[in-house]
PDB file of C-alpha atoms in Angstrom:
ATOM      1  CA  UNK A   1     -15.091   0.800  31.440  1.00  0.00           C
ATOM      2  CA  UNK A   2     -12.024   2.421  32.995  1.00  0.00           C
ATOM      3  CA  UNK A   3      -9.820   5.016  31.287  1.00  0.00           C
ATOM      4  CA  UNK A   4      -7.110   2.502  30.352  1.00  0.00           C
ATOM      5  CA  UNK A   5      -9.588   0.206  28.617  1.00  0.00           C
ATOM      6  CA  UNK A   6     -11.141   3.143  26.766  1.00  0.00           C
ATOM      7  CA  UNK A   7      -7.688   4.264  25.629  1.00  0.00           C
ATOM      8  CA  UNK A   8      -6.763   0.764  24.378  1.00  0.00           C
ATOM      9  CA  UNK A   9     -10.070   0.491  22.529  1.00  0.00           C
ATOM     10  CA  UNK A  10      -9.610   3.910  20.936  1.00  0.00           C
ATOM     11  CA  UNK A  11      -6.045   3.068  19.869  1.00  0.00           C
ATOM     12  CA  UNK A  12      -7.203  -0.257  18.385  1.00  0.00           C
ATOM     13  CA  UNK A  13     -10.034   1.435  16.498  1.00  0.00           C
ATOM     14  CA  UNK A  14      -7.650   4.050  15.141  1.00  0.00           C
ATOM     15  CA  UNK A  15      -5.197   1.345  14.112  1.00  0.00           C
ATOM     16  CA  UNK A  16      -7.904  -0.702  12.403  1.00  0.00           C
ATOM     17  CA  UNK A  17      -9.085   2.381  10.518  1.00  0.00           C
ATOM     18  CA  UNK A  18      -5.523   3.126   9.448  1.00  0.00           C
ATOM     19  CA  UNK A  19      -5.000  -0.426   8.177  1.00  0.00           C
ATOM     20  CA  UNK A  20      -8.343  -0.291   6.375  1.00  0.00           C
ATOM     21  CA  UNK A  21      -7.370   2.984   4.673  1.00  0.00           C
ATOM     22  CA  UNK A  22      -4.043   1.533   3.582  1.00  0.00           C
ATOM     23  CA  UNK A  23      -5.747  -1.596   2.263  1.00  0.00           C
ATOM     24  CA  UNK A  24      -8.281   0.472   0.321  1.00  0.00           C
ATOM     25  CA  UNK A  25      -5.551   2.657  -1.152  1.00  0.00           C
ATOM     26  CA  UNK A  26      -3.499  -0.376  -2.197  1.00  0.00           C
ATOM     27  CA  UNK A  27      -6.538  -2.122  -3.654  1.00  0.00           C
ATOM     28  CA  UNK A  28      -7.421   0.909  -5.780  1.00  0.00           C
ATOM     29  CA  UNK A  29      -3.772   1.384  -6.743  1.00  0.00           C
ATOM     30  CA  UNK A  30      -3.379  -2.210  -7.944  1.00  0.00           C
ATOM     31  CA  UNK A  31      -6.658  -2.158  -9.858  1.00  0.00           C
ATOM     32  CA  UNK A  32      -5.908   1.160 -11.569  1.00  0.00           C
ATOM     33  CA  UNK A  33      -2.344   0.159 -12.345  1.00  0.00           C
ATOM     34  CA  UNK A  34      -3.451  -3.095 -13.955  1.00  0.00           C
ATOM     35  CA  UNK A  35      -6.057  -1.326 -16.081  1.00  0.00           C
ATOM     36  CA  UNK A  36      -3.421   1.152 -17.281  1.00  0.00           C
ATOM     37  CA  UNK A  37      -0.853  -1.550 -18.087  1.00  0.00           C
ATOM     38  CA  UNK A  38      -3.517  -3.644 -19.840  1.00  0.00           C
ATOM     39  CA  UNK A  39      -4.454  -0.546 -21.882  1.00  0.00           C
ATOM     40  CA  UNK A  40      -8.012  -0.836 -20.605  1.00  0.00           C
ATOM     41  CA  UNK A  41      -7.357   2.766 -19.600  1.00  0.00           C
ATOM     42  CA  UNK A  42      -5.414   4.046 -22.621  1.00  0.00           C
ATOM     43  CA  UNK A  43      -3.021   7.002 -22.706  1.00  0.00           C
ATOM     44  CA  UNK A  44      -4.969  10.238 -22.496  1.00  0.00           C
ATOM     45  CA  UNK A  45      -7.964   8.750 -20.684  1.00  0.00           C
ATOM     46  CA  UNK A  46      -9.319  11.120 -18.044  1.00  0.00           C
ATOM     47  CA  UNK A  47      -9.073   9.984 -14.425  1.00  0.00           C
ATOM     48  CA  UNK A  48     -11.975  11.186 -12.258  1.00  0.00           C
ATOM     49  CA  UNK A  49     -11.304  10.370  -8.618  1.00  0.00           C
ATOM     50  CA  UNK A  50     -14.940  10.645  -7.519  1.00  0.00           C
ATOM     51  CA  UNK A  51     -16.025   8.136 -10.178  1.00  0.00           C
ATOM     52  CA  UNK A  52     -13.267   5.706  -9.178  1.00  0.00           C
ATOM     53  CA  UNK A  53     -14.208   6.075  -5.504  1.00  0.00           C
ATOM     54  CA  UNK A  54     -17.819   5.211  -6.311  1.00  0.00           C
ATOM     55  CA  UNK A  55     -16.741   2.270  -8.461  1.00  0.00           C
ATOM     56  CA  UNK A  56     -14.674   0.778  -5.627  1.00  0.00           C
ATOM     57  CA  UNK A  57     -17.005   1.758  -2.814  1.00  0.00           C
ATOM     58  CA  UNK A  58     -14.408   3.828  -0.977  1.00  0.00           C
ATOM     59  CA  UNK A  59     -13.910   7.463  -0.013  1.00  0.00           C
ATOM     60  CA  UNK A  60     -11.932   9.819  -2.214  1.00  0.00           C
ATOM     61  CA  UNK A  61      -8.859   9.733   0.069  1.00  0.00           C
ATOM     62  CA  UNK A  62      -7.547   6.249  -0.848  1.00  0.00           C
ATOM     63  CA  UNK A  63      -8.226   6.984  -4.524  1.00  0.00           C
ATOM     64  CA  UNK A  64      -6.249  10.218  -4.298  1.00  0.00           C
ATOM     65  CA  UNK A  65      -3.370   8.369  -2.631  1.00  0.00           C
ATOM     66  CA  UNK A  66      -3.412   5.706  -5.353  1.00  0.00           C
ATOM     67  CA  UNK A  67      -3.446   8.337  -8.106  1.00  0.00           C
ATOM     68  CA  UNK A  68      -0.518  10.175  -6.532  1.00  0.00           C
ATOM     69  CA  UNK A  69       1.485   6.947  -6.357  1.00  0.00           C
ATOM     70  CA  UNK A  70       0.753   6.150 -10.006  1.00  0.00           C
ATOM     71  CA  UNK A  71       1.776   9.690 -10.940  1.00  0.00           C
ATOM     72  CA  UNK A  72       5.124   9.101  -9.234  1.00  0.00           C
ATOM     73  CA  UNK A  73       5.540   5.963 -11.366  1.00  0.00           C
ATOM     74  CA  UNK A  74       4.882   7.931 -14.548  1.00  0.00           C
ATOM     75  CA  UNK A  75       1.588   6.209 -15.312  1.00  0.00           C
ATOM     76  CA  UNK A  76      -0.675   9.154 -14.534  1.00  0.00           C
ATOM     77  CA  UNK A  77      -0.241  12.779 -15.601  1.00  0.00           C
ATOM     78  CA  UNK A  78      -1.661  15.393 -13.218  1.00  0.00           C
ATOM     79  CA  UNK A  79      -2.114  18.724 -14.984  1.00  0.00           C
ATOM     80  CA  UNK A  80      -2.975  21.589 -12.639  1.00  0.00           C
ATOM     81  CA  UNK A  81      -6.274  23.330 -13.486  1.00  0.00           C
ATOM     82  CA  UNK A  82      -6.718  20.986 -16.458  1.00  0.00           C
ATOM     83  CA  UNK A  83      -7.284  17.485 -15.143  1.00  0.00           C
ATOM     84  CA  UNK A  84      -5.779  14.098 -14.414  1.00  0.00           C
ATOM     85  CA  UNK A  85      -5.060  11.711 -17.263  1.00  0.00           C
ATOM     86  CA  UNK A  86      -3.408   8.412 -18.018  1.00  0.00           C
ATOM     87  CA  UNK A  87       0.119   9.356 -19.087  1.00  0.00           C
ATOM     88  CA  UNK A  88       1.311   8.803 -22.614  1.00  0.00           C
ATOM     89  CA  UNK A  89       4.056   6.226 -23.214  1.00  0.00           C
ATOM     90  CA  UNK A  90       7.529   7.840 -23.123  1.00  0.00           C
ATOM     91  CA  UNK A  91       9.704   6.611 -25.990  1.00  0.00           C
ATOM     92  CA  UNK A  92      13.005   7.273 -24.234  1.00  0.00           C
ATOM     93  CA  UNK A  93      11.952   5.239 -21.189  1.00  0.00           C
ATOM     94  CA  UNK A  94      11.139   2.270 -23.402  1.00  0.00           C
ATOM     95  CA  UNK A  95      14.706   2.210 -24.656  1.00  0.00           C
ATOM     96  CA  UNK A  96      16.161   2.546 -21.147  1.00  0.00           C
ATOM     97  CA  UNK A  97      13.913  -0.186 -19.740  1.00  0.00           C
ATOM     98  CA  UNK A  98      14.853  -2.586 -22.526  1.00  0.00           C
ATOM     99  CA  UNK A  99      18.551  -1.992 -21.862  1.00  0.00           C
ATOM    100  CA  UNK A 100      18.043  -3.051 -18.252  1.00  0.00           C
ATOM    101  CA  UNK A 101      15.746  -5.946 -19.110  1.00  0.00           C
ATOM    102  CA  UNK A 102      18.041  -7.348 -21.787  1.00  0.00           C
ATOM    103  CA  UNK A 103      21.087  -7.312 -19.514  1.00  0.00           C
ATOM    104  CA  UNK A 104      19.239  -9.103 -16.713  1.00  0.00           C
ATOM    105  CA  UNK A 105      17.398 -11.632 -18.870  1.00  0.00           C
ATOM    106  CA  UNK A 106      20.529 -12.729 -20.706  1.00  0.00           C
ATOM    107  CA  UNK A 107      22.068 -13.510 -17.332  1.00  0.00           C
ATOM    108  CA  UNK A 108      18.924 -15.428 -16.355  1.00  0.00           C
ATOM    109  CA  UNK A 109      19.080 -17.591 -19.481  1.00  0.00           C
ATOM    110  CA  UNK A 110      22.783 -18.250 -19.006  1.00  0.00           C
ATOM    111  CA  UNK A 111      22.129 -19.489 -15.455  1.00  0.00           C
ATOM    112  CA  UNK A 112      19.032 -21.435 -16.493  1.00  0.00           C
ATOM    113  CA  UNK A 113      21.023 -23.292 -19.141  1.00  0.00           C
ATOM    114  CA  UNK A 114      23.339 -24.645 -16.466  1.00  0.00           C
ATOM    115  CA  UNK A 115      20.494 -25.884 -14.248  1.00  0.00           C
ATOM    116  CA  UNK A 116      17.516 -26.794 -16.463  1.00  0.00           C
ATOM    117  CA  UNK A 117      16.315 -30.390 -16.196  1.00  0.00           C
ATOM    118  CA  UNK A 118      13.732 -32.265 -18.321  1.00  0.00           C
ATOM    119  CA  UNK A 119      10.900 -31.241 -15.968  1.00  0.00           C
ATOM    120  CA  UNK A 120      11.865 -27.586 -16.380  1.00  0.00           C
ATOM    121  CA  UNK A 121      11.868 -27.889 -20.155  1.00  0.00           C
ATOM    122  CA  UNK A 122       8.443 -29.540 -19.988  1.00  0.00           C
ATOM    123  CA  UNK A 123       7.097 -26.619 -17.929  1.00  0.00           C
ATOM    124  CA  UNK A 124       8.323 -24.142 -20.523  1.00  0.00           C
ATOM    125  CA  UNK A 125       6.847 -26.151 -23.397  1.00  0.00           C
ATOM    126  CA  UNK A 126       3.485 -26.283 -21.590  1.00  0.00           C
ATOM    127  CA  UNK A 127       3.490 -22.493 -21.382  1.00  0.00           C
ATOM    128  CA  UNK A 128       4.262 -22.306 -25.101  1.00  0.00           C
ATOM    129  CA  UNK A 129       1.278 -24.557 -25.848  1.00  0.00           C
ATOM    130  CA  UNK A 130      -0.938 -22.282 -23.771  1.00  0.00           C
ATOM    131  CA  UNK A 131       0.347 -19.289 -25.745  1.00  0.00           C
ATOM    132  CA  UNK A 132      -0.458 -21.069 -29.004  1.00  0.00           C
ATOM    133  CA  UNK A 133      -4.007 -21.645 -27.776  1.00  0.00           C
ATOM    134  CA  UNK A 134      -4.328 -17.954 -26.900  1.00  0.00           C
ATOM    135  CA  UNK A 135      -2.956 -16.959 -30.302  1.00  0.00           C
ATOM    136  CA  UNK A 136      -5.521 -19.104 -32.094  1.00  0.00           C
ATOM    137  CA  UNK A 137      -8.289 -17.629 -29.941  1.00  0.00           C
ATOM    138  CA  UNK A 138      -6.937 -14.089 -30.473  1.00  0.00           C
ATOM    139  CA  UNK A 139      -6.792 -13.792 -26.686  1.00  0.00           C
ATOM    140  CA  UNK A 140      -4.260 -10.990 -26.198  1.00  0.00           C
ATOM    141  CA  UNK A 141      -4.759 -10.891 -22.419  1.00  0.00           C
ATOM    142  CA  UNK A 142      -4.103 -14.602 -22.053  1.00  0.00           C
ATOM    143  CA  UNK A 143      -1.158 -14.412 -24.422  1.00  0.00           C
ATOM    144  CA  UNK A 144       0.413 -11.621 -22.394  1.00  0.00           C
ATOM    145  CA  UNK A 145      -0.052 -13.585 -19.166  1.00  0.00           C
ATOM    146  CA  UNK A 146       1.632 -16.552 -20.829  1.00  0.00           C
ATOM    147  CA  UNK A 147       4.525 -14.349 -21.886  1.00  0.00           C
ATOM    148  CA  UNK A 148       4.989 -13.191 -18.300  1.00  0.00           C
ATOM    149  CA  UNK A 149       4.816 -16.792 -17.075  1.00  0.00           C
ATOM    150  CA  UNK A 150       7.450 -17.886 -19.592  1.00  0.00           C
ATOM    151  CA  UNK A 151      10.013 -15.318 -18.485  1.00  0.00           C
ATOM    152  CA  UNK A 152       9.172 -15.736 -14.781  1.00  0.00           C
ATOM    153  CA  UNK A 153       9.657 -19.503 -15.099  1.00  0.00           C
ATOM    154  CA  UNK A 154      13.057 -19.000 -16.693  1.00  0.00           C
ATOM    155  CA  UNK A 155      14.052 -16.924 -13.663  1.00  0.00           C
ATOM    156  CA  UNK A 156      12.821 -19.667 -11.322  1.00  0.00           C
ATOM    157  CA  UNK A 157      14.801 -22.290 -13.226  1.00  0.00           C
ATOM    158  CA  UNK A 158      17.867 -20.066 -13.001  1.00  0.00           C
ATOM    159  CA  UNK A 159      17.373 -19.853  -9.240  1.00  0.00           C
ATOM    160  CA  UNK A 160      16.925 -16.084  -9.208  1.00  0.00           C
ATOM    161  CA  UNK A 161      13.199 -15.191  -9.083  1.00  0.00           C
ATOM    162  CA  UNK A 162      14.143 -11.938  -7.363  1.00  0.00           C
ATOM    163  CA  UNK A 163      15.771 -10.760 -10.581  1.00  0.00           C
ATOM    164  CA  UNK A 164      12.452 -11.194 -12.378  1.00  0.00           C
ATOM    165  CA  UNK A 165      10.771  -9.037  -9.738  1.00  0.00           C
ATOM    166  CA  UNK A 166      13.378  -6.366 -10.461  1.00  0.00           C
ATOM    167  CA  UNK A 167      12.625  -6.645 -14.177  1.00  0.00           C
ATOM    168  CA  UNK A 168       8.904  -6.249 -13.487  1.00  0.00           C
ATOM    169  CA  UNK A 169       9.579  -2.938 -11.757  1.00  0.00           C
ATOM    170  CA  UNK A 170      11.500  -1.557 -14.727  1.00  0.00           C
ATOM    171  CA  UNK A 171       9.324  -2.672 -17.626  1.00  0.00           C
ATOM    172  CA  UNK A 172       5.905  -1.194 -16.869  1.00  0.00           C
ATOM    173  CA  UNK A 173       6.017   1.227 -19.802  1.00  0.00           C
ATOM    174  CA  UNK A 174       7.313  -1.564 -22.049  1.00  0.00           C
ATOM    175  CA  UNK A 175       4.318  -3.713 -21.071  1.00  0.00           C
ATOM    176  CA  UNK A 176       1.910  -0.969 -22.128  1.00  0.00           C
ATOM    177  CA  UNK A 177       3.685  -0.696 -25.455  1.00  0.00           C
ATOM    178  CA  UNK A 178       3.777  -4.453 -25.982  1.00  0.00           C
ATOM    179  CA  UNK A 179       0.032  -4.703 -25.452  1.00  0.00           C
ATOM    180  CA  UNK A 180      -0.336  -2.436 -28.473  1.00  0.00           C
ATOM    181  CA  UNK A 181       1.926  -4.612 -30.622  1.00  0.00           C
ATOM    182  CA  UNK A 182       0.183  -7.954 -30.051  1.00  0.00           C
ATOM    183  CA  UNK A 183      -2.625  -7.294 -32.589  1.00  0.00           C
ATOM    184  CA  UNK A 184      -0.016  -6.647 -35.319  1.00  0.00           C
ATOM    185  CA  UNK A 185      -0.255  -9.418 -37.914  1.00  0.00           C
ATOM    186  CA  UNK A 186       2.194 -12.211 -37.137  1.00  0.00           C
ATOM    187  CA  UNK A 187       3.398 -10.679 -33.860  1.00  0.00           C
ATOM    188  CA  UNK A 188       2.106 -13.429 -31.551  1.00  0.00           C
ATOM    189  CA  UNK A 189       3.368 -16.143 -33.874  1.00  0.00           C
ATOM    190  CA  UNK A 190       6.788 -14.518 -33.957  1.00  0.00           C
ATOM    191  CA  UNK A 191       6.980 -14.369 -30.155  1.00  0.00           C
ATOM    192  CA  UNK A 192       6.107 -18.056 -29.863  1.00  0.00           C
ATOM    193  CA  UNK A 193       8.761 -18.997 -32.419  1.00  0.00           C
ATOM    194  CA  UNK A 194      11.363 -16.943 -30.549  1.00  0.00           C
ATOM    195  CA  UNK A 195      10.386 -18.491 -27.212  1.00  0.00           C
ATOM    196  CA  UNK A 196      10.540 -21.952 -28.782  1.00  0.00           C
ATOM    197  CA  UNK A 197      14.050 -21.267 -30.048  1.00  0.00           C
ATOM    198  CA  UNK A 198      15.180 -20.387 -26.517  1.00  0.00           C
ATOM    199  CA  UNK A 199      13.624 -23.570 -25.091  1.00  0.00           C
ATOM    200  CA  UNK A 200      15.096 -25.779 -27.820  1.00  0.00           C
ATOM    201  CA  UNK A 201      18.591 -24.513 -27.076  1.00  0.00           C
ATOM    202  CA  UNK A 202      18.082 -24.937 -23.335  1.00  0.00           C
ATOM    203  CA  UNK A 203      16.928 -28.513 -23.920  1.00  0.00           C
ATOM    204  CA  UNK A 204      20.167 -29.192 -25.770  1.00  0.00           C
ATOM    205  CA  UNK A 205      22.193 -27.643 -22.952  1.00  0.00           C
ATOM    206  CA  UNK A 206      23.628 -25.019 -25.279  1.00  0.00           C
ATOM    207  CA  UNK A 207      23.796 -21.973 -23.037  1.00  0.00           C
ATOM    208  CA  UNK A 208      25.475 -19.627 -25.502  1.00  0.00           C
ATOM    209  CA  UNK A 209      22.929 -20.427 -28.192  1.00  0.00           C
ATOM    210  CA  UNK A 210      20.022 -20.023 -25.754  1.00  0.00           C
ATOM    211  CA  UNK A 211      21.383 -16.642 -24.660  1.00  0.00           C
ATOM    212  CA  UNK A 212      21.749 -15.557 -28.284  1.00  0.00           C
ATOM    213  CA  UNK A 213      18.166 -16.656 -28.962  1.00  0.00           C
ATOM    214  CA  UNK A 214      16.915 -14.581 -26.016  1.00  0.00           C
ATOM    215  CA  UNK A 215      18.858 -11.552 -27.229  1.00  0.00           C
ATOM    216  CA  UNK A 216      17.302 -11.915 -30.664  1.00  0.00           C
ATOM    217  CA  UNK A 217      13.866 -12.191 -29.065  1.00  0.00           C
ATOM    218  CA  UNK A 218      14.287  -9.038 -26.965  1.00  0.00           C
ATOM    219  CA  UNK A 219      15.882  -7.133 -29.837  1.00  0.00           C
ATOM    220  CA  UNK A 220      12.588  -7.470 -31.741  1.00  0.00           C
ATOM    221  CA  UNK A 221      10.637  -5.428 -29.177  1.00  0.00           C
ATOM    222  CA  UNK A 222      11.683  -1.869 -29.972  1.00  0.00           C
ATOM    223  CA  UNK A 223      11.892  -1.925 -33.795  1.00  0.00           C
ATOM    224  CA  UNK A 224       8.100  -2.062 -34.012  1.00  0.00           C
ATOM    225  CA  UNK A 225       7.745   1.248 -32.168  1.00  0.00           C
ATOM    226  CA  UNK A 226       7.453   3.271 -35.356  1.00  0.00           C
ATOM    227  CA  UNK A 227       4.852   0.880 -36.752  1.00  0.00           C
ATOM    228  CA  UNK A 228       2.819   1.216 -33.565  1.00  0.00           C
ATOM    229  CA  UNK A 229       3.202   4.998 -33.410  1.00  0.00           C
ATOM    230  CA  UNK A 230       1.931   5.237 -36.968  1.00  0.00           C
ATOM    231  CA  UNK A 231      -1.566   4.105 -36.024  1.00  0.00           C
ATOM    232  CA  UNK A 232      -1.666   5.549 -32.471  1.00  0.00           C
ATOM    233  CA  UNK A 233       0.609   8.623 -32.411  1.00  0.00           C
ATOM    234  CA  UNK A 234      -1.471  10.143 -29.592  1.00  0.00           C
ATOM    235  CA  UNK A 235      -0.387   7.335 -27.257  1.00  0.00           C
ATOM    236  CA  UNK A 236       3.310   8.293 -27.258  1.00  0.00           C
ATOM    237  CA  UNK A 237       5.501  11.179 -26.157  1.00  0.00           C
ATOM    238  CA  UNK A 238       9.190  12.026 -26.411  1.00  0.00           C
ATOM    239  CA  UNK A 239      10.311  13.222 -23.000  1.00  0.00           C
ATOM    240  CA  UNK A 240      13.366  15.434 -22.684  1.00  0.00           C
ATOM    241  CA  UNK A 241      16.279  13.562 -21.087  1.00  0.00           C
ATOM    242  CA  UNK A 242      17.277  14.526 -17.559  1.00  0.00           C
ATOM    243  CA  UNK A 243      20.169  17.050 -17.468  1.00  0.00           C
ATOM    244  CA  UNK A 244      23.494  15.624 -16.243  1.00  0.00           C
ATOM    245  CA  UNK A 245      23.840  15.667 -12.478  1.00  0.00           C
ATOM    246  CA  UNK A 246      20.078  15.435 -11.805  1.00  0.00           C
TER     247      UNK A 246
END
């Protein structure tokens, strides 16, 4: 083998290793992130990188990279000389995220009302039936997936799925909080009734009423914070607001 061939082979091997490292880091990141959002890893849970590396069959490097990325997103709290933990849920960020989500989702519903056809309404009603099945089975995971599907489908109907992707990026902390609220008596039933109200108004072509129904639905998210904090106060934290100009 001549020098040029050896060089190309070495470069390819290095590139493959780099891609593999990135893939491993992303795989660990996505798995950890999902477990945190699902509350499988609750606030305060200790994160041990060596254990996670063994669990995923990777070296510590991709795990460390994943943990650092999650720390930047506010989902992991790295305390020097103490340890690494799943971050507690910041109350102030919940309020900010819901402000953004409400503004965007009201626009989505307004646009969906102008474009929804009978097939679209049928898709939404199918999702509602799936949520009812999950409620009866006390399947919180399935119910949450149905909730995501409902709102994502509204964005598709409105012709702006990219807006839903933006919402997903802003509501991570809200999702953690909402997973805590689902076991509250009557919470799932209330969500289904609110979703049904939105769909009924869309089916009638009444955009203003559908938008009002969505606002009412989203306005019910934050008021249950105090109820939730009462039985899991260790899961929440009040972070100081950023000083002006920072």
